[in-house]
mmCIF file of C-alpha atoms in Angstrom:
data_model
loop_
_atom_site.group_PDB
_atom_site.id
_atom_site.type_symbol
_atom_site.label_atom_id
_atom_site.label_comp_id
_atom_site.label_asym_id
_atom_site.label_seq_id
_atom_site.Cartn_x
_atom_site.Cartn_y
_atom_site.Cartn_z
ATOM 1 C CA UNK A 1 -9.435 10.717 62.435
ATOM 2 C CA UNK A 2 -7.484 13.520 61.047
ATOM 3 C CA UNK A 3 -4.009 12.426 59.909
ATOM 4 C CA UNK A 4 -0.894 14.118 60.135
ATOM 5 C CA UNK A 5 2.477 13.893 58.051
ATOM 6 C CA UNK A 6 5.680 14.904 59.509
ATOM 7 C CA UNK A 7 8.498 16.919 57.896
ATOM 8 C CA UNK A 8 12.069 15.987 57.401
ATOM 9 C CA UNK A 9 13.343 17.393 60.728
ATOM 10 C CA UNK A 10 9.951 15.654 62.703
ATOM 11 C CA UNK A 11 11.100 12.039 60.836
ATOM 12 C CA UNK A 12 14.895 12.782 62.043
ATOM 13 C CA UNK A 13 13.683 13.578 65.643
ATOM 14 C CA UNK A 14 11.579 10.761 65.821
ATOM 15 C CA UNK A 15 14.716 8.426 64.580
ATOM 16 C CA UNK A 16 16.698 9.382 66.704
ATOM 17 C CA UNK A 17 14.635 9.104 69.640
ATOM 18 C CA UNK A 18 13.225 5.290 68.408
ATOM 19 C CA UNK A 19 17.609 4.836 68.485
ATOM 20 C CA UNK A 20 18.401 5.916 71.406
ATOM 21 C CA UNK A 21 15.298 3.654 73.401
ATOM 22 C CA UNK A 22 16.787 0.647 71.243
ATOM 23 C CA UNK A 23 20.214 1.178 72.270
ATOM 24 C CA UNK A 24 20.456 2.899 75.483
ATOM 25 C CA UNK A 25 17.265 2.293 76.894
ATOM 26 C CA UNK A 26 16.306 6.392 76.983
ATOM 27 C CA UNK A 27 15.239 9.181 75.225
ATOM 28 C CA UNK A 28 17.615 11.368 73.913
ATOM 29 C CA UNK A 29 18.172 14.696 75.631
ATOM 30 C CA UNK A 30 17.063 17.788 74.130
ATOM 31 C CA UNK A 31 20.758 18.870 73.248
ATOM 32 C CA UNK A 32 21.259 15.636 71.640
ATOM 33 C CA UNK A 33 17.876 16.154 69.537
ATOM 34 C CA UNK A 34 19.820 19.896 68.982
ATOM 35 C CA UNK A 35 22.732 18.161 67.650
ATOM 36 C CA UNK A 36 21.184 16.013 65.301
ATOM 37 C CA UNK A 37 18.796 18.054 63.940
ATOM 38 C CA UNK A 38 21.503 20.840 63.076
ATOM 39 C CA UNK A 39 19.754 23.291 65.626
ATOM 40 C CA UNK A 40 21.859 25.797 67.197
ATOM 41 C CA UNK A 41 19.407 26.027 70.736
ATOM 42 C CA UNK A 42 17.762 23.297 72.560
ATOM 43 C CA UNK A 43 14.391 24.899 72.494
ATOM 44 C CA UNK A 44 14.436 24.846 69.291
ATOM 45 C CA UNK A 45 14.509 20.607 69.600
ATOM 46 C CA UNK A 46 11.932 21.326 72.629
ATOM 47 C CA UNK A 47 9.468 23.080 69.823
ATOM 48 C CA UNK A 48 10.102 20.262 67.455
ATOM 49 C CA UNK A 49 9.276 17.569 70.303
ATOM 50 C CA UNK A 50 6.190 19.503 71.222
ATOM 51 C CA UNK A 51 4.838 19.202 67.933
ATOM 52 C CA UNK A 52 5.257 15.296 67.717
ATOM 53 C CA UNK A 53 3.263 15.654 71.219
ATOM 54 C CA UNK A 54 0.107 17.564 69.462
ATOM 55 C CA UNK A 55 0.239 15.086 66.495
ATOM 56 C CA UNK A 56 -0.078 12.527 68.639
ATOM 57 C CA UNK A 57 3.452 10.182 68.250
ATOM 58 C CA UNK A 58 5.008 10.884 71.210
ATOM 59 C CA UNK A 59 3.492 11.872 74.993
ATOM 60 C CA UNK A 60 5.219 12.208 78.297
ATOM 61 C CA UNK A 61 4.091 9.576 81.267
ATOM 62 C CA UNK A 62 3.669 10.566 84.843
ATOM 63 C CA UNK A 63 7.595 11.015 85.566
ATOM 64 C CA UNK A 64 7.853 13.599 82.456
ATOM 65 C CA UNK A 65 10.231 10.791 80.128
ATOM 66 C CA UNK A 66 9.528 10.139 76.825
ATOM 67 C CA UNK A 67 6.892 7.590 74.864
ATOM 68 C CA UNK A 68 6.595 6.681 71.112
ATOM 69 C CA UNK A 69 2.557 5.987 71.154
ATOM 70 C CA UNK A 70 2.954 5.682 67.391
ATOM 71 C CA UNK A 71 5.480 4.328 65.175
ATOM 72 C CA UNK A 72 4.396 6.545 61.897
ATOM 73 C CA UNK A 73 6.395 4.050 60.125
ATOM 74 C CA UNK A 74 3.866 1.603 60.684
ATOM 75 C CA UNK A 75 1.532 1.823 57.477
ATOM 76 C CA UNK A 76 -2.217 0.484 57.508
ATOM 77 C CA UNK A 77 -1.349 -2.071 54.565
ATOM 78 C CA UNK A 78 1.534 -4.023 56.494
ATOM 79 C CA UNK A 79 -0.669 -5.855 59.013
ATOM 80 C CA UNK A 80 1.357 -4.571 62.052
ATOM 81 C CA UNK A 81 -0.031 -4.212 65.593
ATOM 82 C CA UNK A 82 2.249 -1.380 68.289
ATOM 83 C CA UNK A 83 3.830 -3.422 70.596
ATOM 84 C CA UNK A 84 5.201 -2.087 73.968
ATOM 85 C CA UNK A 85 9.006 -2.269 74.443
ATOM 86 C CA UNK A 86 9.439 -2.244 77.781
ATOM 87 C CA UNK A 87 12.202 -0.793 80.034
ATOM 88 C CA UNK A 88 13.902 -1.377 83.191
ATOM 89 C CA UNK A 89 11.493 -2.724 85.071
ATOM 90 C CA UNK A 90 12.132 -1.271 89.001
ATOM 91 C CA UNK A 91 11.925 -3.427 91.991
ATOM 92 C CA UNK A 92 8.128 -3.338 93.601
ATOM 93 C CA UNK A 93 6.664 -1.715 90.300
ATOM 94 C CA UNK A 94 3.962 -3.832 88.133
ATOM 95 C CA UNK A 95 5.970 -4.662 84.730
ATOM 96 C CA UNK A 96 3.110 -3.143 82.845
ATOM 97 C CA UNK A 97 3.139 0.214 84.477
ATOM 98 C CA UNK A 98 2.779 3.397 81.966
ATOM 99 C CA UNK A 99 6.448 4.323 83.621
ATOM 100 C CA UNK A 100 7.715 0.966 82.700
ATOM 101 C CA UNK A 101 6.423 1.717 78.516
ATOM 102 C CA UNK A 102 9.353 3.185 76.779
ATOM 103 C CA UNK A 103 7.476 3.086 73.386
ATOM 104 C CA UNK A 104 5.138 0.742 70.624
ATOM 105 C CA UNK A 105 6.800 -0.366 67.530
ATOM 106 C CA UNK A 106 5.030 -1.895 64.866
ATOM 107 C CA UNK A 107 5.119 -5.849 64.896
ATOM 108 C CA UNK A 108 3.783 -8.124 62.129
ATOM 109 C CA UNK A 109 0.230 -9.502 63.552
ATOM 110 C CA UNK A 110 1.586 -13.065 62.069
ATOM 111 C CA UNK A 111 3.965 -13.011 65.163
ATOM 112 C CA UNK A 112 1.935 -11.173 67.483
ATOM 113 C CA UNK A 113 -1.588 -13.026 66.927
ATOM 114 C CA UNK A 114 -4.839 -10.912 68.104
ATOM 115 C CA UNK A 115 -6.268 -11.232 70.454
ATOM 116 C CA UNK A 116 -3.427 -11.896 72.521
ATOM 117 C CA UNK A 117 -1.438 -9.150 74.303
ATOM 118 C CA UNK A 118 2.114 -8.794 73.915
ATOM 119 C CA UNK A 119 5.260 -6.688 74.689
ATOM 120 C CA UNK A 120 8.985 -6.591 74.231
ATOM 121 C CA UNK A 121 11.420 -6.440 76.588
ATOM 122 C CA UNK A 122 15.107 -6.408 76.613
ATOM 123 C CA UNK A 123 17.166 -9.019 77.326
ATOM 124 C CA UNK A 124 20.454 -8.245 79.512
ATOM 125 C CA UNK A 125 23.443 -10.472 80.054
ATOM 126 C CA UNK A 126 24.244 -14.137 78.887
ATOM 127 C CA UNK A 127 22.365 -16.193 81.168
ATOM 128 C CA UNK A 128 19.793 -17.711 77.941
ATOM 129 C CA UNK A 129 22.526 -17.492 75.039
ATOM 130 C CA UNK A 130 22.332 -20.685 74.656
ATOM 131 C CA UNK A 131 18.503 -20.098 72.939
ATOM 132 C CA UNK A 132 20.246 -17.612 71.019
ATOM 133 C CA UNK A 133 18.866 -14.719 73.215
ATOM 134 C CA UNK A 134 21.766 -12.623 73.399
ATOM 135 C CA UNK A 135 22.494 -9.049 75.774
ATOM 136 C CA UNK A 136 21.269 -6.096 74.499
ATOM 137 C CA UNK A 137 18.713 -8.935 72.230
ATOM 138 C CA UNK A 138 14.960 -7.886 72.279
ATOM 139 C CA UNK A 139 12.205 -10.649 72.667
ATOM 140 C CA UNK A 140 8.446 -11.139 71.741
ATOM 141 C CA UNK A 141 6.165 -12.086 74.585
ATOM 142 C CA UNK A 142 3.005 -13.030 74.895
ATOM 143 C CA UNK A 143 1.165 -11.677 77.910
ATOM 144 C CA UNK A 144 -0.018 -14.827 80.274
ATOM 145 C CA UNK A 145 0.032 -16.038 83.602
ATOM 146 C CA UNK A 146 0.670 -19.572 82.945
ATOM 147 C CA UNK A 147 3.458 -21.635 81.498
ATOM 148 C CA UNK A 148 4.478 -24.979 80.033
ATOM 149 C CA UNK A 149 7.745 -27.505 80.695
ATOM 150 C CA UNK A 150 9.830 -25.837 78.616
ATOM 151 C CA UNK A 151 8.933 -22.194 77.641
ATOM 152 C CA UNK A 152 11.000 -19.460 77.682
ATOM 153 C CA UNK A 153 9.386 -16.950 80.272
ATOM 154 C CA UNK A 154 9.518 -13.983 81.395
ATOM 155 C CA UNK A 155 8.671 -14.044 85.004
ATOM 156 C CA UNK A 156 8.682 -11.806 88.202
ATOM 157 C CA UNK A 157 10.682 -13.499 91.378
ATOM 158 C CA UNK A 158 11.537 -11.638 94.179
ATOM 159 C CA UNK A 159 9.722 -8.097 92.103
ATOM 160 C CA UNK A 160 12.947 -8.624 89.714
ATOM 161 C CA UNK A 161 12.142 -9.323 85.981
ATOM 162 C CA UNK A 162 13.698 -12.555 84.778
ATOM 163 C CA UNK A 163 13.999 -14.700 81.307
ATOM 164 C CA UNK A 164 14.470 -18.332 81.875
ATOM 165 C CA UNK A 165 13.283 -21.567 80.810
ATOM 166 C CA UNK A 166 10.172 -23.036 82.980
ATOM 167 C CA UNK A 167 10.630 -26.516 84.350
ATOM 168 C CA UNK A 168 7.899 -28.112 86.504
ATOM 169 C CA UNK A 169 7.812 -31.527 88.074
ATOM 170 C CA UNK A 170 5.520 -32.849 91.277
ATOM 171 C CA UNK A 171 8.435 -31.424 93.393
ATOM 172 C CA UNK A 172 8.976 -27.987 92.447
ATOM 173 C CA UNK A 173 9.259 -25.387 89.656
ATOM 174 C CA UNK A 174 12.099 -24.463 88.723
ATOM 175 C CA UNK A 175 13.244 -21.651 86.222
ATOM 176 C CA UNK A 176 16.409 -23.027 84.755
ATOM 177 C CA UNK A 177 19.231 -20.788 82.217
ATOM 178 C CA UNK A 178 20.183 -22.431 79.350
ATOM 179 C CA UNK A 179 24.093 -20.438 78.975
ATOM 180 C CA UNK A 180 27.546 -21.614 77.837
ATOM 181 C CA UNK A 181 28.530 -19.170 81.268
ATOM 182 C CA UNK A 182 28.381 -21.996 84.192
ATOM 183 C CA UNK A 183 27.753 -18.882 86.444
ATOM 184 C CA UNK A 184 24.167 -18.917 86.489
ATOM 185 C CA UNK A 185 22.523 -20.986 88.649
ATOM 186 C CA UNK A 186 18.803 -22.304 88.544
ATOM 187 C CA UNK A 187 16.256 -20.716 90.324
ATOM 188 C CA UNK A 188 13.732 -22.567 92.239
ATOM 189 C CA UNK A 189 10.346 -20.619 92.455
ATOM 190 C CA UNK A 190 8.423 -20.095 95.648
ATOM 191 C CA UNK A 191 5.726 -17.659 96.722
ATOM 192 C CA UNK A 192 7.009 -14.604 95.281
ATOM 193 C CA UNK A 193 7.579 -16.041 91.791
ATOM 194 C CA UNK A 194 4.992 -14.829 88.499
ATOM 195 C CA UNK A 195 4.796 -15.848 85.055
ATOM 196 C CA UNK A 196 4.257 -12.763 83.035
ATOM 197 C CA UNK A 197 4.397 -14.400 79.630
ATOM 198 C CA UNK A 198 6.001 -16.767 77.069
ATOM 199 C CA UNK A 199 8.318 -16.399 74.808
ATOM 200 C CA UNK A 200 7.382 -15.911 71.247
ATOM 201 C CA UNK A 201 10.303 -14.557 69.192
ATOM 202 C CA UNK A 202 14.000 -12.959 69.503
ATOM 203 C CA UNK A 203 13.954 -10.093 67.530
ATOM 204 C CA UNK A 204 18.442 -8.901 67.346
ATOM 205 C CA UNK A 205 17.544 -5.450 66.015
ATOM 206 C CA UNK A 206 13.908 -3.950 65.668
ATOM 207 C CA UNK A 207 15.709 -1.647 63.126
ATOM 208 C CA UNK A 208 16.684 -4.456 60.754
#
């Protein structure tokens, strides 16, 4: 496999880009890529992106948005597998779908175990805070279709994404928030509900 290194302004763009997924949940636009690479057009930030495309750490999915295929700050010698992070998952979409795959960060194999499949996913609001899985929080999850009493999930009700805690009895089962906000209410599962994994880890900030 031929390997490829990237220049200062390639390592920038591809910062900033990994940033903006983290914290906005997008890729930069091309006149944000202009402004932090010190370019004075936005094709020149278009040339610069196409080249991360050729070299293989970055492609565009089927609705023309963004992907980090390769984190090139994953070496060989730190026993790291790429991880999907990802996004907004949209009502009657699969959660795995390539349009759902914002990008794959490097993740130490001694949290994410082959030959298990995994992905990250963001949490939003306050609904789990109270198992330290905060908004804005990222979490490790291992890619299943069953559950036990007591795992944090991530699971598909009604084709929206939740993270709650699974409860099962001989009655029912029941996906239950563990907040300090008395707002959220537990949600008993039916027909439509899916487990789509457990809970592994919180990671706070994948650039820490």
């Amino acid at each position: 496999m031929r390997v490829f290194s990237l220049s200062d302004k390639e390592n920038i763009a591809l910062k900033e880009i990994r940033s903006s997924i983290i914290n906005f949940g997008r890729c930069p636009s091309l006149r944000d890529l202009m402004k932090a690479l010190g370019y004075q057009s936005p094709r020149s930030a278009s040339l610069l992106v196409n080249k991360l495309i050729s070299k293989g750490i970055l492609r565009r999915n089927s609705s023309g948005s963004l992907q980090i295929v390769k984190d090139f700050e994953d070496k060989s010698n730190m026993q790291t597998i790429g991880i999907p992070l990802l996004g907004t998952v949209p009502c009657g979409m699969p959660i795995f779908a390539e349009e759902n795959v914002q990008a794959l960060f490097p993740v130490s194999t001694k949290l994410a175990k082959p030959p298990h499949k995994y992905f990250l996913l963001r949490a939003k609001g306050d609904s789990m805070d109270k198992k330290e899985i905060n908004d804005g929080d990222f979490i490790l999850v291992r890619k299943q279709t069953t559950a036990e009493n007591g795992d944090v999930i991530v699971a598909l009700v009604d084709n929206e994404v939740t993270i709650k805690e699974y409860s099962v009895s001989a009655h029912a089962i029941v996906l239950k928030p563990r907040s300090t906000n008395r707002i959220h209410k537990p949600i008993v599962a039916r027909n439509d509900f899916q487990v789509q994994g457990v809970m592994v880890t919180v990671i706070p900030n994948l650039q820490g």
